[in-house]
Tab-separated table of C-alpha atoms in Angstrom:
chain	number	residue	atom	x	y	z
A	1	UNK	CA	0.010	0.005	0.021
A	2	UNK	CA	1.329	3.435	-0.936
A	3	UNK	CA	2.300	5.522	2.165
A	4	UNK	CA	-0.066	8.373	2.730
A	5	UNK	CA	0.683	11.540	4.622
A	6	UNK	CA	-1.630	12.436	7.501
A	7	UNK	CA	-3.634	15.577	6.959
A	8	UNK	CA	-1.442	18.540	7.878
A	9	UNK	CA	-3.014	21.961	8.465
A	10	UNK	CA	-0.524	24.148	6.653
A	11	UNK	CA	1.249	26.709	8.801
A	12	UNK	CA	2.403	28.884	5.871
A	13	UNK	CA	6.096	29.575	5.920
A	14	UNK	CA	5.673	33.007	4.379
A	15	UNK	CA	3.203	33.974	7.079
A	16	UNK	CA	5.590	32.799	9.779
A	17	UNK	CA	8.423	34.674	8.074
A	18	UNK	CA	6.400	37.865	7.810
A	19	UNK	CA	5.865	37.715	11.561
A	20	UNK	CA	9.621	37.430	12.039
A	21	UNK	CA	10.110	40.346	9.647
A	22	UNK	CA	7.767	42.526	11.632
A	23	UNK	CA	9.971	42.049	14.706
A	24	UNK	CA	13.205	42.707	12.799
A	25	UNK	CA	12.067	45.710	10.742
A	26	UNK	CA	10.552	47.678	13.565
A	27	UNK	CA	10.554	51.219	12.128
A	28	UNK	CA	9.123	52.885	9.082
A	29	UNK	CA	12.673	53.706	7.872
A	30	UNK	CA	13.218	49.921	7.468
A	31	UNK	CA	10.122	49.264	5.393
A	32	UNK	CA	11.852	49.372	2.040
A	33	UNK	CA	14.305	46.661	2.991
A	34	UNK	CA	11.536	44.704	4.699
A	35	UNK	CA	9.470	44.742	1.494
A	36	UNK	CA	12.459	43.431	-0.491
A	37	UNK	CA	13.117	40.684	2.039
A	38	UNK	CA	9.493	39.582	2.066
A	39	UNK	CA	9.419	39.506	-1.714
A	40	UNK	CA	12.575	37.445	-1.707
A	41	UNK	CA	11.081	34.985	0.785
A	42	UNK	CA	8.092	34.548	-1.518
A	43	UNK	CA	10.498	33.846	-4.382
A	44	UNK	CA	12.309	31.254	-2.256
A	45	UNK	CA	8.943	29.717	-1.299
A	46	UNK	CA	7.980	29.386	-4.943
A	47	UNK	CA	11.339	27.889	-5.767
A	48	UNK	CA	10.979	25.286	-2.994
A	49	UNK	CA	7.488	24.300	-4.203
A	50	UNK	CA	8.936	23.769	-7.696
A	51	UNK	CA	11.884	21.766	-6.415
A	52	UNK	CA	9.772	19.519	-4.171
A	53	UNK	CA	8.276	17.651	-7.080
A	54	UNK	CA	9.328	14.059	-7.787
A	55	UNK	CA	8.254	11.554	-10.384
A	56	UNK	CA	8.060	8.885	-7.666
A	57	UNK	CA	4.617	9.096	-6.010
A	58	UNK	CA	5.883	8.147	-2.544
A	59	UNK	CA	8.783	10.618	-2.669
A	60	UNK	CA	6.427	13.328	-3.869
A	61	UNK	CA	4.408	12.890	-0.653
A	62	UNK	CA	7.218	12.409	1.888
A	63	UNK	CA	9.459	15.257	0.703
A	64	UNK	CA	6.589	17.769	0.937
A	65	UNK	CA	5.544	16.593	4.379
A	66	UNK	CA	7.665	18.755	6.729
A	67	UNK	CA	7.644	21.582	4.211
A	68	UNK	CA	3.841	21.647	4.415
A	69	UNK	CA	4.059	21.676	8.225
A	70	UNK	CA	5.493	25.207	8.007
A	71	UNK	CA	8.706	26.822	9.152
A	72	UNK	CA	10.183	30.256	9.725
A	73	UNK	CA	12.697	30.231	6.853
A	74	UNK	CA	15.372	31.741	9.134
A	75	UNK	CA	18.221	30.676	6.826
A	76	UNK	CA	16.838	32.092	3.605
A	77	UNK	CA	15.984	35.328	5.410
A	78	UNK	CA	19.587	35.647	6.533
A	79	UNK	CA	20.885	35.043	3.005
A	80	UNK	CA	18.512	37.646	1.660
A	81	UNK	CA	19.558	40.176	4.360
A	82	UNK	CA	23.257	39.854	3.669
A	83	UNK	CA	22.653	39.985	-0.103
A	84	UNK	CA	21.559	43.616	0.384
A	85	UNK	CA	25.204	44.424	1.140
A	86	UNK	CA	25.663	43.710	-2.570
A	87	UNK	CA	23.255	43.550	-5.519
A	88	UNK	CA	20.340	42.278	-3.473
A	89	UNK	CA	18.133	39.252	-4.018
A	90	UNK	CA	19.218	38.456	-7.542
A	91	UNK	CA	18.313	35.022	-8.998
A	92	UNK	CA	21.540	33.392	-7.846
A	93	UNK	CA	20.852	34.436	-4.254
A	94	UNK	CA	17.315	32.941	-4.485
A	95	UNK	CA	18.766	29.680	-5.803
A	96	UNK	CA	21.404	29.478	-3.083
A	97	UNK	CA	18.870	30.349	-0.343
A	98	UNK	CA	16.542	27.633	-1.635
A	99	UNK	CA	19.321	25.067	-1.657
A	100	UNK	CA	20.328	25.917	1.917
A	101	UNK	CA	16.695	25.635	3.087
A	102	UNK	CA	16.381	22.225	1.370
A	103	UNK	CA	19.608	21.146	3.154
A	104	UNK	CA	18.076	22.207	6.426
A	105	UNK	CA	14.839	20.422	5.645
A	106	UNK	CA	16.748	17.259	4.814
A	107	UNK	CA	18.611	17.422	8.097
A	108	UNK	CA	15.302	17.470	10.022
A	109	UNK	CA	14.272	14.111	8.555
A	110	UNK	CA	17.642	12.599	9.593
A	111	UNK	CA	17.661	14.261	13.024
A	112	UNK	CA	14.270	12.834	13.896
A	113	UNK	CA	15.514	9.328	13.105
A	114	UNK	CA	18.704	9.806	15.171
A	115	UNK	CA	16.720	11.269	18.089
A	116	UNK	CA	13.713	8.984	17.678
A	117	UNK	CA	11.505	12.095	17.817
A	118	UNK	CA	7.783	11.631	17.499
A	119	UNK	CA	6.861	15.191	16.586
A	120	UNK	CA	8.311	17.911	14.395
A	121	UNK	CA	6.813	21.344	13.683
A	122	UNK	CA	3.724	20.348	15.606
A	123	UNK	CA	2.948	17.229	13.541
A	124	UNK	CA	4.034	13.598	13.820
A	125	UNK	CA	7.618	13.217	12.576
A	126	UNK	CA	8.201	11.529	9.237
A	127	UNK	CA	9.834	8.536	10.879
A	128	UNK	CA	6.798	8.188	13.167
A	129	UNK	CA	4.499	8.181	10.125
A	130	UNK	CA	6.509	6.060	7.619
A	131	UNK	CA	9.358	4.536	9.610
A	132	UNK	CA	13.089	5.156	9.679
A	133	UNK	CA	13.955	3.889	6.224
A	134	UNK	CA	11.549	6.186	4.351
A	135	UNK	CA	12.548	9.165	6.549
A	136	UNK	CA	16.261	8.557	5.854
A	137	UNK	CA	15.650	8.144	2.121
A	138	UNK	CA	13.569	11.337	2.032
A	139	UNK	CA	16.384	13.254	3.688
A	140	UNK	CA	18.824	11.832	1.147
A	141	UNK	CA	16.602	12.926	-1.730
A	142	UNK	CA	16.448	16.461	-0.353
A	143	UNK	CA	20.217	16.601	0.154
A	144	UNK	CA	20.598	15.502	-3.493
A	145	UNK	CA	18.162	18.145	-4.773
A	146	UNK	CA	19.954	20.837	-2.779
A	147	UNK	CA	23.239	19.782	-4.351
A	148	UNK	CA	21.676	20.011	-7.816
A	149	UNK	CA	20.569	23.543	-7.097
A	150	UNK	CA	24.030	24.600	-5.890
A	151	UNK	CA	25.615	22.989	-8.949
A	152	UNK	CA	23.763	25.491	-11.119
A	153	UNK	CA	25.806	28.260	-9.472
A	154	UNK	CA	29.219	26.851	-10.259
A	155	UNK	CA	32.265	25.495	-8.380
A	156	UNK	CA	32.231	28.026	-5.565
A	157	UNK	CA	28.699	27.041	-4.636
A	158	UNK	CA	29.473	23.341	-4.894
A	159	UNK	CA	32.436	23.763	-2.517
A	160	UNK	CA	30.307	25.764	-0.069
A	161	UNK	CA	27.612	23.103	-0.098
A	162	UNK	CA	30.080	20.221	0.279
A	163	UNK	CA	31.976	21.858	3.163
A	164	UNK	CA	28.748	22.657	4.970
A	165	UNK	CA	27.343	19.139	4.441
A	166	UNK	CA	30.575	17.668	5.778
A	167	UNK	CA	30.313	19.744	8.958
A	168	UNK	CA	26.667	18.758	9.422
A	169	UNK	CA	27.596	15.095	9.278
A	170	UNK	CA	30.665	15.507	11.474
A	171	UNK	CA	28.578	17.381	14.028
A	172	UNK	CA	26.103	14.543	14.183
A	173	UNK	CA	28.979	12.066	14.344
A	174	UNK	CA	30.532	13.866	17.238
A	175	UNK	CA	27.230	14.092	19.054
A	176	UNK	CA	26.624	10.372	18.580
A	177	UNK	CA	30.118	9.326	19.734
A	178	UNK	CA	30.250	11.808	22.578
A	179	UNK	CA	33.204	13.586	24.167
A	180	UNK	CA	36.472	11.682	24.340
A	181	UNK	CA	38.329	10.953	27.605
A	182	UNK	CA	39.743	14.204	29.011
A	183	UNK	CA	37.625	16.375	26.751
A	184	UNK	CA	35.422	19.009	28.418
A	185	UNK	CA	31.814	17.930	27.829
A	186	UNK	CA	30.527	21.495	27.529
A	187	UNK	CA	33.172	22.514	25.018
A	188	UNK	CA	32.467	19.318	23.079
A	189	UNK	CA	28.762	20.157	23.100
A	190	UNK	CA	29.341	23.706	21.832
A	191	UNK	CA	31.449	22.315	19.048
A	192	UNK	CA	28.581	20.010	18.080
A	193	UNK	CA	26.211	22.965	17.965
A	194	UNK	CA	28.615	24.975	15.818
A	195	UNK	CA	28.870	22.086	13.322
A	196	UNK	CA	25.207	20.975	13.310
A	197	UNK	CA	23.470	24.366	13.497
A	198	UNK	CA	26.013	27.157	13.161
A	199	UNK	CA	27.604	25.886	9.935
A	200	UNK	CA	24.374	26.003	7.947
A	201	UNK	CA	23.321	29.429	9.292
A	202	UNK	CA	26.806	30.701	8.485
A	203	UNK	CA	26.586	29.222	4.985
A	204	UNK	CA	23.327	31.157	4.456
A	205	UNK	CA	24.928	34.386	5.517
A	206	UNK	CA	27.951	33.718	3.337
A	207	UNK	CA	25.827	32.817	0.308
A	208	UNK	CA	24.090	36.179	0.479
A	209	UNK	CA	27.457	37.924	0.214
A	210	UNK	CA	29.033	35.660	-2.433
A	211	UNK	CA	26.080	35.422	-4.858
A	212	UNK	CA	25.121	39.144	-4.653
A	213	UNK	CA	28.653	40.249	-5.521
A	214	UNK	CA	29.016	42.070	-2.201
A	215	UNK	CA	32.508	43.232	-1.187
A	216	UNK	CA	34.698	40.257	-0.196
A	217	UNK	CA	35.739	41.891	3.074
A	218	UNK	CA	32.133	41.420	4.340
A	219	UNK	CA	32.251	37.673	3.945
A	220	UNK	CA	34.113	36.652	7.081
A	221	UNK	CA	32.211	38.959	9.447
A	222	UNK	CA	28.861	37.502	8.375
A	223	UNK	CA	30.214	33.931	8.546
A	224	UNK	CA	31.305	34.537	12.130
A	225	UNK	CA	27.967	36.170	12.857
A	226	UNK	CA	26.104	33.197	11.374
A	227	UNK	CA	28.053	30.566	13.293
A	228	UNK	CA	27.703	32.339	16.605
A	229	UNK	CA	24.016	33.065	16.184
A	230	UNK	CA	23.583	29.397	15.198
A	231	UNK	CA	24.980	28.330	18.608
A	232	UNK	CA	22.688	30.841	20.335
A	233	UNK	CA	19.753	29.487	18.337
A	234	UNK	CA	20.412	25.949	19.513
A	235	UNK	CA	20.959	26.981	23.108
A	236	UNK	CA	17.537	28.604	23.047
A	237	UNK	CA	16.190	25.343	21.680
A	238	UNK	CA	17.654	23.621	24.755
A	239	UNK	CA	15.607	25.952	26.949
A	240	UNK	CA	12.500	25.582	24.791
A	241	UNK	CA	12.867	21.783	24.990
A	242	UNK	CA	11.813	22.144	28.647
A	243	UNK	CA	8.905	24.483	27.857
A	244	UNK	CA	5.575	23.552	29.449
A	245	UNK	CA	3.766	24.932	26.364
A	246	UNK	CA	3.923	22.333	23.568
A	247	UNK	CA	1.327	24.249	21.569
A	248	UNK	CA	4.040	26.879	20.987
A	249	UNK	CA	7.155	24.657	20.602
A	250	UNK	CA	5.377	21.830	18.718
A	251	UNK	CA	7.101	19.256	20.954
A	252	UNK	CA	6.363	17.420	24.155
A	253	UNK	CA	8.306	18.996	27.071
A	254	UNK	CA	11.713	17.334	27.385
A	255	UNK	CA	11.532	15.679	23.964
A	256	UNK	CA	15.320	15.805	23.521
A	257	UNK	CA	16.035	14.502	27.016
A	258	UNK	CA	13.462	11.737	26.697
A	259	UNK	CA	15.311	10.609	23.558
A	260	UNK	CA	18.605	10.534	25.484
A	261	UNK	CA	19.915	13.687	23.797
A	262	UNK	CA	22.216	15.721	26.039
A	263	UNK	CA	21.484	19.480	26.344
A	264	UNK	CA	23.345	22.287	28.074
A	265	UNK	CA	21.110	22.396	31.182
A	266	UNK	CA	21.886	18.735	31.746
A	267	UNK	CA	25.613	19.260	31.263
A	268	UNK	CA	25.632	22.203	33.654
A	269	UNK	CA	23.747	20.075	36.216
A	270	UNK	CA	26.367	17.355	35.869
A	271	UNK	CA	29.069	19.928	36.675
A	272	UNK	CA	27.238	20.882	39.866
A	273	UNK	CA	26.319	17.341	41.012
A	274	UNK	CA	29.636	16.432	42.667
A	275	UNK	CA	29.375	19.353	45.114
A	276	UNK	CA	25.593	19.324	45.743
A	277	UNK	CA	23.447	16.472	47.020
A	278	UNK	CA	20.283	18.111	45.733
A	279	UNK	CA	21.777	18.497	42.251
A	280	UNK	CA	23.083	14.929	42.290
A	281	UNK	CA	19.600	13.700	43.251
A	282	UNK	CA	17.969	15.612	40.404
A	283	UNK	CA	20.631	14.356	37.969
A	284	UNK	CA	19.916	10.786	39.078
A	285	UNK	CA	16.185	11.284	38.560
A	286	UNK	CA	16.744	12.659	35.025
A	287	UNK	CA	19.080	9.826	34.017
A	288	UNK	CA	16.823	7.179	35.510
A	289	UNK	CA	13.335	8.471	34.762
A	290	UNK	CA	13.789	10.571	31.630
A	291	UNK	CA	16.826	9.687	29.570
A	292	UNK	CA	16.072	5.960	29.622
A	293	UNK	CA	12.323	6.301	29.171
A	294	UNK	CA	12.368	5.808	25.385
A	295	UNK	CA	10.078	8.814	25.150
A	296	UNK	CA	7.307	7.296	27.290
A	297	UNK	CA	5.586	9.885	29.382
A	298	UNK	CA	5.406	9.095	33.088
A	299	UNK	CA	4.702	11.180	36.146
A	300	UNK	CA	8.264	10.647	37.337
A	301	UNK	CA	9.691	11.848	33.994
A	302	UNK	CA	7.373	14.876	33.860
A	303	UNK	CA	8.279	15.821	37.423
A	304	UNK	CA	12.020	15.613	36.768
A	305	UNK	CA	11.711	17.733	33.598
A	306	UNK	CA	9.763	20.366	35.524
A	307	UNK	CA	12.448	20.432	38.225
A	308	UNK	CA	15.172	20.913	35.577
A	309	UNK	CA	13.181	23.710	33.938
A	310	UNK	CA	12.990	25.525	37.284
A	311	UNK	CA	16.618	24.903	38.138
A	312	UNK	CA	19.185	27.745	37.857
A	313	UNK	CA	21.084	25.790	35.131
A	314	UNK	CA	18.255	26.523	32.698
A	315	UNK	CA	18.444	30.253	33.388
A	316	UNK	CA	22.240	29.979	32.942
A	317	UNK	CA	21.661	28.357	29.524
A	318	UNK	CA	19.396	31.243	28.537
A	319	UNK	CA	22.035	33.737	29.643
A	320	UNK	CA	24.693	31.864	27.642
A	321	UNK	CA	22.507	32.026	24.541
A	322	UNK	CA	22.243	35.801	24.953
A	323	UNK	CA	26.037	35.996	25.361
A	324	UNK	CA	26.562	34.165	22.063
A	325	UNK	CA	24.067	36.508	20.386
A	326	UNK	CA	25.970	39.554	21.674
A	327	UNK	CA	29.252	38.071	20.322
A	328	UNK	CA	27.531	37.517	16.986
A	329	UNK	CA	26.491	41.188	16.809
A	330	UNK	CA	30.013	42.250	17.756
A	331	UNK	CA	31.399	40.296	14.754
A	332	UNK	CA	29.414	42.665	12.492
A	333	UNK	CA	31.564	45.658	13.410
A	334	UNK	CA	33.371	45.757	10.013
A	335	UNK	CA	30.068	46.144	8.152
A	336	UNK	CA	28.909	49.621	7.149
A	337	UNK	CA	26.240	51.312	9.288
A	338	UNK	CA	22.870	51.152	7.724
A	339	UNK	CA	19.589	49.215	7.482
A	340	UNK	CA	21.253	45.833	6.772
A	341	UNK	CA	23.547	45.962	9.786
A	342	UNK	CA	20.675	47.184	11.937
A	343	UNK	CA	18.445	44.365	10.686
A	344	UNK	CA	21.137	41.751	11.366
A	345	UNK	CA	21.479	43.062	14.899
A	346	UNK	CA	17.726	42.820	15.421
A	347	UNK	CA	17.799	39.350	13.786
A	348	UNK	CA	20.207	38.220	16.517
A	349	UNK	CA	18.003	39.689	19.218
A	350	UNK	CA	14.892	38.036	17.809
A	351	UNK	CA	16.546	34.634	17.635
A	352	UNK	CA	17.092	34.652	21.412
A	353	UNK	CA	13.699	36.144	22.200
A	354	UNK	CA	11.703	33.480	20.356
A	355	UNK	CA	9.246	31.155	22.055
A	356	UNK	CA	9.090	28.388	19.408
């Protein structure tokens, strides 16, 4: 029997992105740039719809599944923003932004298999609907389509895509293997975030510069910005993973921890445990009742997750996310003053203020 997708009430990506735009372009003076970004997002959305068509009936359903569930299009927006340091959202920028978003989409299918996640973007994950094999193959198809798009832009684009894809895989590899003896677990974790999340956001920022013919001296500042804001983005996700409001996050509270995925609040708690009986007791509860629960909800697991959410280590994680965001903004100092730099600064602020 041909796999069928469950009915998904579309949460339009353009609508989500426009909401993000409203927070970034807060003044009337920014409206011209905002209109250009919104038009560019619509072009990317149209490109994605065109690219997510496959002759194979099953692939045609599964590759559209998470796309139809919505998304904020953070990476294309960043590429479009940085492109306005050059010629703006020219066709090559739209193509690159679309390829990067397809790469991100592909990674979600694979991540949900690795983490055994049952929900993504507020709907059942692809692997929960069709199983691991179909989810993995769907991700592979999307990675391939992203590579085809980048190949249209020449060798520079191919190298950017290949280097980014390598870092994505190495980040997942490092996360799966874990820190080596003598390696600081927190530093190892930050390195994983830089590879798995920061690399793709940095690639988006870089693509906006490269394919809009912006000055070459702007390239490294936006790459550094993208990587640092990517780490901040994921640290906010660590906090949101503990959120008691699944209707906003689209996930059950503690989804990552229930799947055995280590997050920064847990790592900080492990640092405290040797010198605090209370922290050691909470750590034991989390490792016993949550991280080995195989995602099964129990009162003991829910109680431990609530305790971690209310513990100071979660507030520390939020503060660390804000620190990374400030460092990201500092990296923009070589850029000229103006609406783009102002919007990138607000972009960083918005990333760490989000609730989903």
